Every structure is written in C-alpha cells, then in structure tokens.
XYZ file of C-alpha atoms in Angstrom:
339
model
C -4.946 0.470 -13.616
C -8.311 1.739 -12.071
C -7.973 1.861 -8.004
C -10.456 -0.287 -6.312
C -14.208 0.750 -7.056
C -16.936 -0.999 -5.218
C -20.177 -0.862 -7.276
C -23.262 -1.833 -5.492
C -26.272 -2.309 -7.843
C -30.131 -1.912 -6.405
C -32.192 -3.884 -8.912
C -35.548 -3.124 -7.220
C -34.697 0.604 -7.133
C -32.618 0.882 -10.106
C -29.834 2.779 -8.215
C -25.792 2.450 -8.911
C -23.864 3.542 -5.705
C -20.115 4.155 -6.340
C -17.877 3.864 -3.333
C -14.021 4.588 -3.855
C -11.241 4.553 -1.403
C -10.433 7.734 -0.007
C -7.491 9.659 -2.179
C -4.170 9.601 -0.344
C -3.012 13.180 1.167
C -0.616 14.600 -1.269
C 0.649 18.324 -1.666
C -1.510 20.730 -1.998
C -3.045 20.949 -5.348
C -4.328 24.243 -6.944
C -8.135 24.059 -8.486
C -8.700 24.633 -12.305
C -12.058 24.349 -13.948
C -13.003 22.479 -17.061
C -15.043 24.807 -19.694
C -16.284 22.000 -21.737
C -16.904 18.389 -21.792
C -17.483 15.496 -24.119
C -20.578 13.412 -24.379
C -20.566 10.407 -22.191
C -19.219 7.044 -23.823
C -21.570 4.481 -24.611
C -20.309 2.077 -21.948
C -22.295 2.760 -19.120
C -21.491 1.322 -15.393
C -17.863 0.272 -16.129
C -14.543 1.744 -16.257
C -14.538 2.449 -20.173
C -13.267 5.800 -21.183
C -9.844 5.918 -20.654
C -7.571 8.016 -23.166
C -7.612 10.877 -25.296
C -5.657 12.373 -28.522
C -5.678 15.588 -30.089
C -5.552 16.885 -33.533
C -5.018 20.625 -33.877
C -6.705 22.236 -37.164
C -4.246 24.896 -37.877
C -6.156 26.648 -40.350
C -9.584 26.720 -38.108
C -7.958 26.036 -34.487
C -12.013 26.185 -33.358
C -12.458 22.797 -35.683
C -9.601 20.891 -34.005
C -10.649 17.384 -33.328
C -10.227 14.808 -30.352
C -10.051 11.278 -30.723
C -10.587 8.844 -27.498
C -11.360 5.633 -26.376
C -14.262 3.651 -24.818
C -11.909 0.845 -24.256
C -15.325 -1.803 -24.097
C -16.771 -0.318 -27.396
C -14.529 1.611 -29.613
C -12.967 4.859 -30.704
C -14.723 8.397 -30.588
C -14.230 11.456 -32.958
C -15.189 14.684 -30.848
C -15.440 18.444 -31.935
C -14.189 20.737 -29.341
C -17.929 21.268 -28.095
C -17.890 17.713 -26.978
C -20.346 16.567 -29.385
C -19.769 13.263 -31.219
C -18.443 13.350 -34.808
C -17.934 9.881 -35.364
C -17.697 6.504 -33.341
C -15.869 3.415 -34.742
C -16.925 0.075 -33.260
C -14.027 -1.855 -31.879
C -13.925 -3.721 -28.261
C -10.586 -3.782 -26.933
C -8.697 -0.594 -27.607
C -6.960 0.733 -24.582
C -4.870 3.816 -25.233
C -4.858 6.027 -28.421
C -2.375 8.702 -30.165
C -2.220 10.386 -33.595
C 0.619 11.884 -35.671
C 0.106 14.375 -38.608
C 2.447 12.292 -41.520
C 2.084 14.818 -44.126
C 0.881 13.536 -47.569
C -0.040 10.103 -45.521
C -2.451 11.836 -43.619
C -3.333 11.915 -40.029
C -2.781 8.429 -38.768
C -4.347 7.269 -35.554
C -3.011 4.214 -33.549
C -4.319 2.308 -30.680
C -3.182 -0.485 -28.505
C -5.457 -3.327 -29.107
C -5.835 -6.269 -26.362
C -8.366 -8.020 -28.205
C -5.777 -10.935 -27.720
C -4.285 -10.938 -24.270
C -1.385 -13.106 -24.999
C -0.430 -10.959 -28.735
C -0.486 -7.206 -28.492
C -1.206 -5.546 -31.625
C -1.407 -2.054 -32.803
C -4.720 -1.092 -34.698
C -4.024 1.801 -37.298
C -6.558 4.252 -38.756
C -6.523 7.452 -41.069
C -8.322 10.637 -39.584
C -10.665 12.147 -42.116
C -10.457 15.651 -40.664
C -12.775 17.292 -42.647
C -15.360 14.708 -41.917
C -14.402 13.906 -38.476
C -14.517 10.155 -39.275
C -11.828 7.437 -38.922
C -10.875 4.968 -42.231
C -9.289 1.763 -40.760
C -6.145 0.962 -42.164
C -5.292 -2.443 -40.366
C -3.071 -3.770 -37.677
C -0.037 -4.886 -36.819
C 1.196 -7.254 -34.509
C 3.727 -5.531 -31.554
C 5.078 -8.293 -29.623
C 3.964 -10.758 -26.620
C 1.532 -9.813 -23.827
C -1.652 -7.701 -23.303
C -1.392 -3.915 -25.087
C -1.924 -1.215 -22.802
C -0.018 1.955 -23.194
C 0.869 3.664 -26.743
C 2.380 6.882 -28.400
C 4.340 7.655 -31.124
C 5.967 10.241 -33.400
C 7.204 11.332 -37.268
C 10.632 10.467 -38.044
C 11.365 11.775 -41.263
C 8.799 10.041 -43.257
C 8.537 7.164 -41.075
C 5.983 6.616 -38.173
C 7.303 5.661 -34.988
C 5.029 3.854 -32.571
C 6.152 3.113 -28.573
C 3.969 0.368 -26.874
C 3.923 -0.414 -23.031
C 2.236 -3.825 -22.802
C 1.369 -4.733 -19.220
C 4.359 -6.626 -18.826
C 6.738 -3.777 -19.050
C 8.500 -4.728 -22.055
C 8.655 -1.478 -24.196
C 8.779 -1.205 -27.864
C 9.812 0.915 -30.550
C 8.259 -0.012 -33.904
C 8.710 1.659 -37.344
C 5.349 1.385 -39.081
C 5.075 1.052 -43.018
C 1.687 2.463 -43.988
C 1.517 1.978 -47.701
C -0.786 -0.987 -48.541
C -1.103 -3.660 -45.691
C 0.613 -2.030 -42.606
C 3.656 -3.867 -41.469
C 5.761 -3.046 -38.279
C 9.311 -3.653 -37.677
C 10.890 -3.308 -33.835
C 13.679 -1.216 -33.802
C 14.263 -1.161 -29.899
C 13.225 -3.126 -26.884
C 13.415 -1.431 -23.274
C 12.128 -2.798 -20.031
C 10.410 -1.443 -16.949
C 10.152 -3.402 -13.608
C 6.303 -3.629 -13.362
C 3.023 -2.619 -15.281
C 3.457 0.642 -16.857
C 0.965 2.632 -19.075
C 1.365 6.626 -19.595
C 3.697 6.959 -22.939
C 4.701 10.314 -24.001
C 7.623 11.105 -26.394
C 9.274 14.237 -27.133
C 9.055 14.938 -30.983
C 12.090 17.160 -30.825
C 15.171 14.424 -29.916
C 12.855 11.551 -29.595
C 13.242 11.386 -25.989
C 10.311 8.791 -24.515
C 8.895 9.042 -21.234
C 6.855 5.902 -19.708
C 4.771 5.908 -16.551
C 5.371 2.801 -14.306
C 2.020 2.794 -12.351
C 3.618 1.608 -8.937
C 7.177 3.470 -9.306
C 7.084 6.506 -11.366
C 8.264 8.218 -14.776
C 11.137 6.683 -16.419
C 13.274 8.449 -19.147
C 14.764 6.841 -21.949
C 17.216 8.906 -24.295
C 16.753 8.463 -28.146
C 18.716 4.946 -29.310
C 19.282 3.850 -25.724
C 17.782 0.675 -23.919
C 18.416 1.562 -20.382
C 16.451 4.650 -18.690
C 16.266 5.981 -15.436
C 13.206 6.932 -13.144
C 13.479 10.990 -13.158
C 10.002 11.461 -11.131
C 9.279 8.877 -8.424
C 5.834 8.095 -6.971
C 6.322 9.443 -3.646
C 2.844 9.728 -1.996
C 3.099 13.632 -2.080
C 3.737 14.945 -5.550
C 2.934 11.776 -7.308
C 0.366 9.096 -5.818
C 0.079 5.620 -7.473
C -1.516 4.899 -9.711
C 0.513 7.019 -11.665
C -1.830 6.915 -15.145
C -1.551 9.054 -18.336
C 1.581 11.549 -19.441
C 1.280 14.481 -21.711
C 4.165 16.656 -23.156
C 4.166 20.057 -24.118
C 7.499 21.356 -25.851
C 8.344 24.713 -25.775
C 11.784 26.216 -27.354
C 14.465 23.430 -28.162
C 14.387 21.625 -24.819
C 11.748 23.348 -22.415
C 8.124 23.094 -21.765
C 6.398 20.627 -19.513
C 5.558 17.049 -18.840
C 2.079 16.352 -17.239
C 1.137 13.340 -15.189
C -2.015 11.963 -14.265
C -1.946 10.901 -10.026
C -4.777 8.905 -10.037
C -4.277 7.893 -6.510
C -5.354 11.175 -5.228
C -7.257 12.859 -8.222
C -4.804 15.441 -9.159
C -2.212 16.115 -11.625
C 1.452 16.735 -11.451
C 3.342 19.418 -13.923
C 7.252 19.062 -14.424
C 9.250 21.182 -15.998
C 11.555 20.182 -18.803
C 14.446 19.289 -19.487
C 15.527 17.984 -16.094
C 11.773 16.821 -14.986
C 11.484 19.265 -12.474
C 8.454 19.681 -10.246
C 6.566 22.643 -11.223
C 3.266 22.307 -9.602
C 0.171 20.225 -8.836
C -3.533 20.850 -9.725
C -7.057 19.209 -9.690
C -10.211 19.762 -12.121
C -12.505 20.889 -9.456
C -16.310 21.000 -9.359
C -17.650 23.928 -11.392
C -20.488 23.818 -14.512
C -18.916 20.720 -15.875
C -18.246 18.821 -12.625
C -14.800 17.722 -11.021
C -12.402 14.653 -12.306
C -11.610 11.519 -10.511
C -10.096 8.275 -11.369
C -8.346 10.040 -14.359
C -6.551 7.576 -16.625
C -5.401 9.213 -19.743
C -4.589 12.739 -20.369
C -3.540 15.073 -23.338
C -2.395 18.586 -23.647
C -1.241 20.932 -26.247
C -0.123 24.157 -26.720
C -1.541 26.858 -29.309
C -4.475 28.314 -30.545
C -7.616 26.326 -30.321
C -10.102 28.971 -30.746
C -11.971 31.271 -28.248
C -12.994 28.787 -26.003
C -8.838 27.507 -25.471
C -6.789 30.235 -27.077
C -3.709 29.209 -25.254
C -3.710 25.544 -25.616
C -6.000 22.432 -24.560
C -5.832 20.277 -21.570
C -8.030 16.440 -21.793
C -8.756 14.379 -18.827
C -10.547 11.301 -18.494
C -12.946 11.528 -15.903
C -13.812 8.074 -14.148
C -16.656 9.035 -12.238
C -18.668 11.698 -14.167
C -21.213 12.203 -11.519
C -23.084 8.956 -12.026
C -23.053 8.946 -15.525
C -21.024 7.109 -18.184
C -17.486 8.152 -18.108
C -16.394 10.986 -20.337
C -13.312 13.683 -20.963
C -13.120 16.896 -19.376
C -11.540 19.764 -21.396
C -9.543 22.721 -19.413
C -7.725 25.936 -21.318
C -3.956 24.860 -20.936
C -3.387 28.876 -20.324
C -5.459 28.657 -16.943
C -3.454 25.674 -15.682
C -0.168 27.738 -16.500
C -1.660 30.804 -14.916
C -2.694 28.831 -11.840
C 0.874 27.490 -11.277
C 2.791 30.276 -12.381
C 4.239 29.796 -15.866
C-alpha cells in the first residue's frame, strides 16, 4: 500500500510536484548505495512499478535477469545493467515471483487483479536466452483482489502462495501441462491487508507481511501462524511491504523487509527471525529509494558488479521520473550491517 502522496499538477507550467508525509522516526539505519538502476517503467506520474523477481544465470552470472511489474501496464524483463530486454503488456499484474522448474522451464507467476472480486494467477515461461516471456495462461485463486504472491518447487510441482487484500492466504498446486490448472492445498488467514510474501525453499516455511501489524510465519502444513516480527514504529514502520528471503546452510540466512513508513529496510536473522540491522539506500550516483513496495534478494555470484549477491528495491519516487528499481550489491549490505 502506498502511503499518502499528494500530486499537484500545474498544467500551465508543465510541472508535477510531489509532497509526501514525513517518515516516522525509527531506529538508526546504515546507508548503502545502488550501483545500477533499471530504466523507468512506462507509466509516468503514478504508483506503477511494484515488485521484482530474480533469475540467476549460473553459467554466466552477469547475464542474469530481473522480472518486474508495472502494475498499470505489464511485466518487464531487465538485464543487470537495467536495460529493458522485453516488455509484456498486461494492465493489472501487481506482484511477481519465479521458480526454476527444471525441464518445465523457468516459470514466472504474477498476481492478476483484473477482476477485483476474483483473484487470478497469471503464468508465463521465461525464455532465459532471449529475455522474453511466453504467456501460459492464468488460473483462478479464490475470492478477493489479488495482491501478494510467492512460490516454490516441491518435487515436480509448482507451489504458489497468494495473499489477496482480504488476508485469505492460499497455497496452490499448479499443473502446467497444456492449459494450466490450480488446486488449493491449504488456506490460512491474517487479520488485515497483507502483501509481502516469501517462502523458504528448504522447509516450506511461509512468511507473510501484514502491512499494519508485522511479519507472520506459517510452518509447512499448518493453517495457524504467529507474528514473529511486529510493526513497532522503530525497527519496522508501517506500511510493511515487500519481503525477501536469503537462505544460508540448513536453517540460517536472512529475511529482509521493506519498512515503507520510514524509507528503510529491516534485516532479520533466521531461523529465529532475530533483528539484525536496518539500512537505507541513500543518495549517490543513482539516487536514494523512497516509498519502496517490492524487494528481492539473492546470494551468489552475479558478475563483476554483484560478486556476492543482489538486492533489488522498487523506488517509488525516482527523482521526478517514472518509478523504477534500484540494484545494490548484497555483499555491501551484509558488510555495512556486520555479517
């Protein structure tokens, strides 16, 4: 959810001024800096860019790809230089994730809110050589307005988690052969509007960000969860937005959260979801980030610019241009916070 933004248009001067509420005070946040950014999305003067996903090219890490949403227009595929590889028009895709399904290819799935009463999952296959998307179809994912989404691979099955605005969290098994179909495996609930969604590929633990309340954890196979990181106005300031999980070893790693209320990001240590530092993307060559919705992070080699991993954050302001996504070396964040 975007915090209140007032846009004042002066038609005679062709000027657009943006005034935002002052960020709430939180705990100190260490500055880090973007080393690249994507080209702006096509939709100007609106809250449009939203959520990124990462495909890592193990054979040629610098040729990895980013899939990201313009929720007013469609899906972009970017290179790590931020240049557009391709664009697929679709007017109402909000959040996006992807899973490498082996012989079935890299499957991209996005929350489709074309119908505000009936959520759907839009499905694509990523052509990793060309940097393009092939539409596979869409499947119904329950009542309500589609919003957050994430997924994982379980054996040969694609498992997708949906987090519509109603808070009814669904776990879906997607069959990809021919016309895609979906079977609901589990239903969970959070009290108010969620969006951020991240699943631990190792054990199936699901994390959901309830924007006003905090991060919920749902163990695999259970229908009841617990808040493991509350919105407290200090470490995590509402609105809580994107989540990103970076595993390490059998149970360790990091869970990152977008603290949109004060333009910062919170890091938690797994498995106990222990607070482990706050940071902000500060102004430098590529500018700072504000009003961040979606984030994504992945460890590993991504070439000379990102040898220790990649962190991506949506930039809701982008210094007067249409919104875009900022890219930060994950290793610099870990160094700044003390790994």
